[in-house]
Short mmCIF file of C-alpha atoms in Angstrom, two decimals:
data_model
loop_
_atom_site.label_atom_id
_atom_site.label_comp_id
_atom_site.label_asym_id
_atom_site.label_seq_id
_atom_site.Cartn_x
_atom_site.Cartn_y
_atom_site.Cartn_z
CA ARG A 1 -53.53 -56.10 -15.80
CA THR A 2 -50.07 -57.94 -15.94
CA ILE A 3 -48.60 -58.06 -19.37
CA LEU A 4 -46.49 -61.24 -19.79
CA PRO A 5 -43.28 -61.12 -21.61
CA VAL A 6 -43.17 -62.46 -25.27
CA THR A 7 -41.60 -65.93 -25.45
CA ILE A 8 -39.98 -67.85 -28.13
CA LYS A 9 -43.05 -69.97 -28.34
CA ASP A 10 -45.09 -66.86 -29.10
CA ILE A 11 -42.84 -66.05 -31.91
CA ALA A 12 -42.90 -69.54 -33.31
CA THR A 13 -46.72 -69.58 -33.29
CA SER A 14 -46.91 -66.26 -35.16
CA ALA A 15 -44.25 -67.21 -37.62
CA GLY A 16 -45.59 -70.64 -38.25
CA VAL A 17 -42.39 -72.48 -37.37
CA SER A 18 -41.02 -74.65 -34.61
CA VAL A 19 -39.65 -73.41 -31.40
CA GLY A 20 -36.34 -74.90 -32.42
CA VAL A 21 -36.03 -72.99 -35.53
CA VAL A 22 -36.86 -69.59 -33.66
CA SER A 23 -34.26 -70.51 -31.13
CA THR A 24 -31.65 -71.24 -33.84
CA VAL A 25 -32.33 -67.89 -35.56
CA LEU A 26 -32.47 -65.62 -32.38
CA ASN A 27 -29.48 -67.31 -30.67
CA ASN A 28 -27.39 -67.57 -33.77
CA ALA A 29 -26.98 -71.15 -32.79
CA ASN A 30 -24.73 -73.52 -34.81
CA THR A 31 -27.02 -76.58 -35.12
CA ASN A 32 -28.04 -79.03 -37.75
CA ILE A 33 -31.34 -77.15 -38.14
CA GLY A 34 -31.31 -75.57 -41.72
CA VAL A 35 -33.04 -72.30 -41.80
CA SER A 36 -33.71 -70.51 -45.18
CA GLU A 37 -32.98 -66.78 -45.49
CA LYS A 38 -36.78 -66.07 -46.13
CA THR A 39 -37.66 -67.87 -42.92
CA ARG A 40 -34.94 -66.11 -40.97
CA LYS A 41 -36.21 -62.66 -42.06
CA ARG A 42 -39.81 -63.62 -41.23
CA ILE A 43 -38.72 -64.73 -37.67
CA ILE A 44 -36.80 -61.51 -37.07
CA GLU A 45 -39.69 -59.32 -38.33
CA VAL A 46 -42.12 -61.16 -36.07
CA SER A 47 -39.81 -60.75 -33.05
CA LYS A 48 -39.51 -57.02 -33.68
CA LYS A 49 -43.20 -56.73 -34.06
CA LEU A 50 -43.88 -58.48 -30.90
CA ASN A 51 -41.15 -56.49 -29.18
CA TYR A 52 -39.38 -59.67 -27.97
CA ARG A 53 -36.57 -59.25 -25.51
CA PRO A 54 -34.43 -62.24 -24.65
CA ASN A 55 -33.88 -63.20 -21.03
CA LEU A 56 -30.12 -62.60 -20.96
CA MET A 57 -29.57 -63.83 -17.46
CA ALA A 58 -31.15 -67.19 -18.29
CA ARG A 59 -29.38 -67.45 -21.60
CA GLY A 60 -26.15 -66.58 -19.92
CA LEU A 61 -26.56 -69.34 -17.36
CA ARG A 62 -27.26 -71.93 -19.97
CA GLN A 63 -24.35 -70.83 -22.24
CA LYS A 64 -22.05 -70.03 -19.35
CA LYS A 65 -21.61 -66.47 -20.70
CA THR A 66 -22.35 -62.91 -19.16
CA GLY A 67 -23.27 -61.24 -22.51
CA LEU A 68 -20.79 -58.51 -21.61
CA ILE A 69 -17.83 -57.40 -23.88
CA GLY A 70 -15.08 -55.18 -22.54
CA VAL A 71 -13.78 -52.35 -24.77
CA VAL A 72 -10.51 -50.55 -23.85
CA THR A 73 -9.66 -47.41 -25.81
CA PRO A 74 -7.57 -44.29 -25.32
CA ARG A 75 -10.80 -42.13 -25.62
CA VAL A 76 -13.97 -41.73 -27.32
CA ASP A 77 -14.56 -38.10 -28.00
CA TRP A 78 -12.16 -37.42 -30.99
CA GLY A 79 -10.20 -38.98 -33.79
CA HIS A 80 -11.37 -42.28 -35.21
CA TRP A 81 -12.26 -43.87 -31.87
CA PRO A 82 -16.02 -42.89 -31.96
CA GLN A 83 -16.47 -44.47 -35.31
CA ILE A 84 -14.56 -47.77 -34.41
CA LEU A 85 -16.86 -47.93 -31.26
CA GLN A 86 -19.83 -47.54 -33.48
CA GLY A 87 -18.78 -50.43 -35.60
CA ILE A 88 -18.31 -52.53 -32.53
CA GLU A 89 -21.78 -51.71 -31.33
CA ASP A 90 -23.32 -52.24 -34.77
CA VAL A 91 -22.29 -55.87 -34.35
CA LEU A 92 -22.97 -56.46 -30.65
CA GLU A 93 -26.51 -54.95 -30.61
CA GLN A 94 -27.59 -57.62 -33.21
CA ILE A 95 -26.90 -60.23 -30.73
CA ASP A 96 -27.91 -58.55 -27.48
CA TYR A 97 -24.37 -58.17 -26.09
CA ASN A 98 -23.53 -55.17 -24.00
CA ILE A 99 -20.33 -53.21 -23.63
CA ILE A 100 -18.30 -52.07 -20.54
CA LEU A 101 -16.25 -49.20 -21.91
CA CYS A 102 -13.05 -48.15 -20.37
CA THR A 103 -10.81 -45.22 -21.51
CA THR A 104 -7.13 -44.95 -20.68
CA GLU A 105 -5.93 -41.65 -22.00
CA GLU A 106 -2.92 -43.68 -23.10
CA ASN A 107 -1.93 -43.98 -19.45
CA LEU A 108 -0.33 -47.25 -18.09
CA GLU A 109 -1.94 -47.30 -14.88
CA SER A 110 -5.40 -46.47 -16.17
CA GLU A 111 -4.90 -49.34 -18.86
CA LYS A 112 -3.89 -51.70 -15.99
CA ARG A 113 -6.92 -50.89 -13.92
CA SER A 114 -9.31 -51.17 -16.85
CA LEU A 115 -7.97 -54.62 -17.79
CA THR A 116 -8.26 -55.83 -14.17
CA LEU A 117 -11.67 -54.47 -13.82
CA LEU A 118 -13.03 -56.19 -17.10
CA ARG A 119 -11.46 -59.49 -15.79
CA ASP A 120 -13.14 -59.12 -12.42
CA LYS A 121 -16.53 -58.40 -14.08
CA GLY A 122 -16.41 -61.61 -15.92
CA VAL A 123 -16.61 -60.17 -19.42
CA ASP A 124 -16.82 -62.87 -22.30
CA GLY A 125 -13.99 -61.12 -24.19
CA ILE A 126 -12.17 -57.86 -24.61
CA ILE A 127 -11.58 -55.50 -27.57
CA ALA A 128 -8.50 -53.37 -26.87
CA VAL A 129 -6.43 -50.63 -28.18
CA PRO A 130 -3.13 -51.10 -26.37
CA SER A 131 -1.71 -47.82 -24.88
CA TRP A 132 1.22 -46.08 -26.65
CA GLN A 133 3.42 -46.92 -23.61
CA THR A 134 2.59 -50.58 -23.99
CA PHE A 135 2.99 -50.31 -27.75
CA ALA A 136 6.49 -49.35 -28.79
CA SER A 137 7.56 -49.51 -32.34
CA THR A 138 10.56 -51.30 -33.57
CA THR A 139 9.58 -52.12 -37.10
CA PRO A 140 12.52 -53.69 -38.95
CA ALA A 141 13.51 -51.57 -41.97
CA ASN A 142 12.82 -54.52 -44.47
CA GLU A 143 9.45 -55.32 -43.09
CA ARG A 144 6.35 -53.56 -44.52
CA SER A 145 3.76 -55.23 -42.03
CA HIS A 146 2.77 -53.52 -38.86
CA ARG A 147 5.13 -55.26 -36.41
CA ARG A 148 5.68 -54.13 -32.83
CA GLU A 149 7.55 -55.04 -29.63
CA PHE A 150 5.92 -54.17 -26.22
CA VAL A 151 6.69 -52.84 -22.89
CA GLY A 152 4.35 -51.56 -20.13
CA ASN A 153 1.35 -53.85 -19.62
CA LEU A 154 2.39 -56.55 -22.09
CA GLY A 155 2.65 -59.01 -19.21
CA ILE A 156 -1.01 -58.29 -18.14
CA TYR A 157 -2.23 -58.84 -21.65
CA ALA A 158 -0.23 -62.17 -21.87
CA ARG A 159 -1.84 -63.50 -18.74
CA LEU A 160 -5.40 -62.51 -19.74
CA ILE A 161 -5.05 -64.11 -23.12
CA GLU A 162 -4.51 -67.36 -21.45
CA ASP A 163 -8.02 -67.40 -20.30
CA LEU A 164 -9.92 -64.66 -22.12
CA PRO A 165 -10.57 -64.00 -25.81
CA ILE A 166 -8.97 -60.63 -26.73
CA VAL A 167 -8.79 -58.77 -30.02
CA CYS A 168 -6.78 -55.76 -30.51
CA VAL A 169 -7.79 -52.95 -32.90
CA THR A 170 -5.48 -50.38 -34.64
CA ARG A 171 -2.42 -51.72 -32.79
CA GLU A 172 -0.98 -55.07 -32.64
CA LEU A 173 0.32 -57.28 -29.74
CA THR A 174 3.30 -58.79 -31.46
CA GLY A 175 4.31 -62.16 -30.15
CA LEU A 176 1.16 -62.96 -28.28
CA ASN A 177 -1.70 -65.17 -29.39
CA CYS A 178 -3.92 -62.37 -29.95
CA PRO A 179 -5.46 -61.35 -33.30
CA SER A 180 -5.67 -57.70 -34.40
CA VAL A 181 -7.43 -55.53 -36.79
CA TYR A 182 -5.73 -52.61 -38.37
CA VAL A 183 -5.03 -50.65 -41.44
CA ASP A 184 -2.02 -51.27 -43.53
CA GLY A 185 0.29 -48.27 -42.70
CA TRP A 186 2.72 -48.93 -45.54
CA LYS A 187 -0.14 -48.66 -48.05
CA MET A 188 -1.26 -45.40 -46.41
CA GLY A 189 2.15 -43.92 -47.21
CA LYS A 190 1.94 -45.39 -50.60
CA LEU A 191 -1.41 -43.71 -51.32
CA ALA A 192 -0.12 -40.41 -50.08
CA ALA A 193 2.97 -40.44 -52.27
CA GLU A 194 1.01 -41.64 -55.37
CA HIS A 195 -1.49 -38.87 -54.92
CA LEU A 196 0.93 -36.02 -54.57
CA ILE A 197 3.18 -37.16 -57.30
CA SER A 198 0.22 -37.68 -59.71
CA LEU A 199 -0.59 -33.98 -59.14
CA GLY A 200 2.90 -33.10 -60.38
CA HIS A 201 4.70 -32.61 -57.02
CA ARG A 202 8.34 -33.62 -56.87
CA ARG A 203 9.45 -31.82 -53.55
CA LEU A 204 7.41 -33.75 -50.93
CA ALA A 205 7.60 -33.38 -47.25
CA PHE A 206 6.41 -35.59 -44.22
CA ILE A 207 5.48 -34.04 -40.84
CA GLY A 208 4.23 -35.68 -37.62
CA GLU A 209 5.11 -38.19 -35.05
CA ALA A 210 6.60 -40.90 -37.19
CA ARG A 211 4.61 -44.09 -37.87
CA LYS A 212 7.46 -45.99 -39.41
CA ASP A 213 5.34 -48.08 -41.57
CA VAL A 214 3.59 -45.10 -43.00
CA LEU A 215 6.81 -43.11 -43.54
CA GLU A 216 8.49 -46.15 -45.26
CA GLY A 217 5.65 -46.61 -47.57
CA PHE A 218 5.73 -42.93 -48.38
CA ILE A 219 9.51 -42.81 -49.03
CA GLU A 220 9.79 -46.14 -50.92
CA THR A 221 6.77 -45.38 -53.22
CA ALA A 222 8.17 -41.91 -54.04
CA ARG A 223 11.50 -43.38 -54.92
CA THR A 224 9.80 -45.98 -57.15
CA LEU A 225 8.06 -43.10 -59.01
CA GLY A 226 11.31 -41.30 -59.54
CA VAL A 227 11.02 -38.94 -56.54
CA VAL A 228 13.68 -38.75 -53.69
CA ILE A 229 12.48 -37.26 -50.52
CA GLU A 230 15.20 -35.04 -48.90
CA LYS A 231 16.01 -35.58 -45.25
CA ASP A 232 15.38 -31.78 -44.42
CA TYR A 233 11.73 -32.50 -45.70
CA ILE A 234 10.99 -35.24 -42.93
CA LEU A 235 10.07 -33.74 -39.61
CA ASP A 236 8.95 -36.67 -37.51
CA PHE A 237 7.86 -35.36 -34.16
CA GLY A 238 4.44 -33.99 -32.79
CA GLU A 239 0.78 -34.57 -33.29
CA GLU A 240 -1.11 -31.40 -32.20
CA ILE A 241 -2.15 -28.37 -34.29
CA GLU A 242 0.87 -26.40 -32.85
CA ASP A 243 3.30 -29.20 -34.01
CA GLY A 244 1.79 -28.78 -37.56
CA GLN A 245 2.38 -25.12 -37.49
CA ARG A 246 5.86 -25.51 -36.14
CA ASP A 247 6.83 -27.93 -38.80
CA MET A 248 5.41 -26.15 -41.62
CA GLU A 249 7.35 -23.02 -40.40
CA LYS A 250 10.64 -24.92 -40.55
CA LEU A 251 9.85 -26.22 -44.06
CA LEU A 252 9.04 -22.67 -45.26
CA THR A 253 12.45 -21.44 -44.11
CA LEU A 254 14.29 -23.89 -46.32
CA HIS A 255 16.14 -22.57 -49.39
CA GLN A 256 13.81 -24.51 -51.49
CA ARG A 257 10.55 -25.24 -49.91
CA PRO A 258 8.42 -28.26 -50.58
CA THR A 259 5.45 -27.93 -52.88
CA ALA A 260 3.44 -30.65 -51.07
CA VAL A 261 3.29 -31.79 -47.39
CA PHE A 262 1.90 -35.21 -46.12
CA ALA A 263 0.84 -34.78 -42.44
CA ILE A 264 0.44 -38.08 -40.44
CA ARG A 265 -2.75 -36.65 -38.74
CA ASP A 266 -5.54 -34.39 -40.08
CA ILE A 267 -5.06 -32.22 -37.05
CA LEU A 268 -1.40 -31.66 -38.03
CA ALA A 269 -2.61 -30.71 -41.55
CA ILE A 270 -4.77 -27.93 -40.07
CA GLY A 271 -1.72 -26.51 -38.26
CA ALA A 272 0.25 -26.76 -41.49
CA ILE A 273 -2.29 -24.92 -43.49
CA LYS A 274 -2.55 -22.23 -40.87
CA ALA A 275 1.21 -21.64 -40.87
CA ALA A 276 1.14 -21.49 -44.67
CA ARG A 277 -1.56 -18.92 -44.79
CA ALA A 278 0.33 -16.79 -42.18
CA HIS A 279 3.10 -16.68 -44.63
CA GLY A 280 0.74 -15.47 -47.38
CA LEU A 281 0.62 -18.87 -49.27
CA ASN A 282 -2.51 -20.16 -50.71
CA VAL A 283 -3.52 -23.79 -50.16
CA PRO A 284 -3.44 -25.75 -52.57
CA ASP A 285 -2.24 -23.15 -55.28
CA ASP A 286 1.05 -22.44 -53.62
CA ILE A 287 1.52 -25.61 -51.44
CA SER A 288 -0.59 -28.75 -51.06
CA VAL A 289 -1.39 -30.31 -47.78
CA LEU A 290 -2.59 -33.96 -47.37
CA GLY A 291 -3.74 -35.33 -44.00
CA ALA A 292 -4.18 -38.83 -42.71
CA ASP A 293 -6.86 -40.85 -40.90
CA ASP A 294 -9.81 -38.94 -42.52
CA THR A 295 -11.38 -37.79 -39.32
CA ILE A 296 -14.19 -35.27 -38.86
CA VAL A 297 -11.80 -32.44 -38.57
CA ALA A 298 -10.87 -32.90 -42.25
CA THR A 299 -14.29 -31.91 -43.39
CA LEU A 300 -15.01 -29.31 -40.71
CA SER A 301 -11.87 -27.10 -41.62
CA ASP A 302 -12.60 -23.97 -43.69
CA ILE A 303 -10.69 -25.63 -46.46
CA ALA A 304 -11.59 -29.35 -46.66
CA ILE A 305 -8.61 -31.35 -46.16
CA SER A 306 -7.62 -34.28 -48.50
CA SER A 307 -6.82 -37.30 -46.33
CA VAL A 308 -5.55 -40.92 -46.54
CA GLY A 309 -8.37 -42.55 -44.57
CA GLN A 310 -8.87 -45.54 -42.35
CA PRO A 311 -12.07 -47.54 -42.67
CA LYS A 312 -13.05 -46.82 -39.06
CA VAL A 313 -16.44 -48.41 -38.67
CA GLU A 314 -15.27 -51.45 -40.57
CA GLN A 315 -12.43 -51.89 -38.10
CA GLY A 316 -14.87 -52.02 -35.27
CA LYS A 317 -17.22 -54.31 -37.09
CA VAL A 318 -14.46 -56.76 -37.97
CA ALA A 319 -13.06 -56.82 -34.44
CA ALA A 320 -16.30 -57.50 -32.89
CA SER A 321 -17.09 -60.27 -35.33
CA ILE A 322 -13.72 -61.92 -34.72
CA LEU A 323 -14.18 -61.66 -30.87
CA MET A 324 -17.58 -63.36 -31.10
CA ARG A 325 -16.19 -66.26 -33.14
CA MET A 326 -13.47 -66.64 -30.43
CA ILE A 327 -16.02 -66.57 -27.74
CA ASP A 328 -17.81 -69.50 -29.55
CA GLY A 329 -14.40 -71.42 -29.59
CA GLU A 330 -13.36 -70.76 -33.05
CA SER A 331 -9.69 -69.75 -33.96
CA ALA A 332 -8.99 -66.33 -35.45
CA GLN A 333 -6.21 -64.65 -37.30
CA THR A 334 -5.11 -60.94 -37.65
CA THR A 335 -6.99 -58.95 -40.33
CA ILE A 336 -5.27 -56.14 -42.20
CA LEU A 337 -7.51 -53.59 -44.07
CA ASP A 338 -6.78 -51.27 -46.90
CA PRO A 339 -6.84 -47.54 -46.51
CA TYR A 340 -8.51 -45.22 -49.07
CA LEU A 341 -7.96 -41.71 -50.33
CA ALA A 342 -10.45 -38.84 -49.77
CA LYS A 343 -9.68 -36.18 -52.13
CA ARG A 344 -10.75 -32.67 -51.21
CA GLU A 345 -9.69 -29.00 -51.53
CA SER A 346 -6.21 -29.03 -49.81
CA THR A 347 -4.41 -30.78 -52.52
CA GLY A 348 -4.06 -29.63 -56.09
CA TYR A 349 -1.97 -29.76 -59.17
CA LEU A 350 1.35 -28.22 -59.17
CA LYS A 351 1.44 -24.75 -60.70
CA GLU A 352 4.02 -24.05 -63.46
CA GLY A 353 7.13 -22.46 -62.08
CA ARG A 354 6.81 -23.85 -58.52
#
């Protein structure tokens, strides 16, 4: 026997409300029909019980939308990208939107192909992490916000933004009418300095590919707290385990080595800890190591790494929510989120005599 699909009318009958009320709830329609929270929950429960699936093609034709969102990201298999993507999906699955996912590996040509593909597919909007080649930092020294100038595919973004809602996440398209969602880097540096200094450390080091806003927050906060970070203690290049090892090796050759190291990535912190141990040092008794981003590697290391974290899932959720409002014709602005501190085993109080 043929099983007919469940309709909005079926849900209205089961829930004891009108078809218009059901349509308002299931389509998130902005109408004059007032729906109480109790009624909304009842409609949602009935729709799930009846296994209701909306006719996306018909709805798309009515609303002149495809129900597709493009997501452009460097990759999805490490770092904070998987959790950001999860946040995006958490929002979109509630409104039956689907994702076309493109990864760029930070490559300009791949980024260009991805943006062109999504445009040609007719997506309703794009959530993008601009590639590093497009995203070149020129933060003024007196500016604490996340400001950037762009090269690379900036022109493509500028053309797309004229016709298509785009939201950037983790990185900002300065000068374009494009809202972004990212974590305050200056505050990340501030949290790092405050944490290490609160543990009694005064000889602080910074390692890793420089994020100017993070480094400035680290240096300025330390200075405010009475600690001057020496130039020899700042090694701002590299982002892999080997780079963390190399930087720590350099720090340990100094006449007076630092007692605490802030690594701009958790993966760098792992390398730094490895080098410290190779020199017979105990972490954190002999030297503290603090990571950043609070990725999964921070907890999988044999010594759990303290880390200044980004609210990753929240970034994805906020970006998706902003994009949907833009698709509905609303204006949107950049959202800057606060970082947090995850205290674990790799940082500890300064021992006497260190």
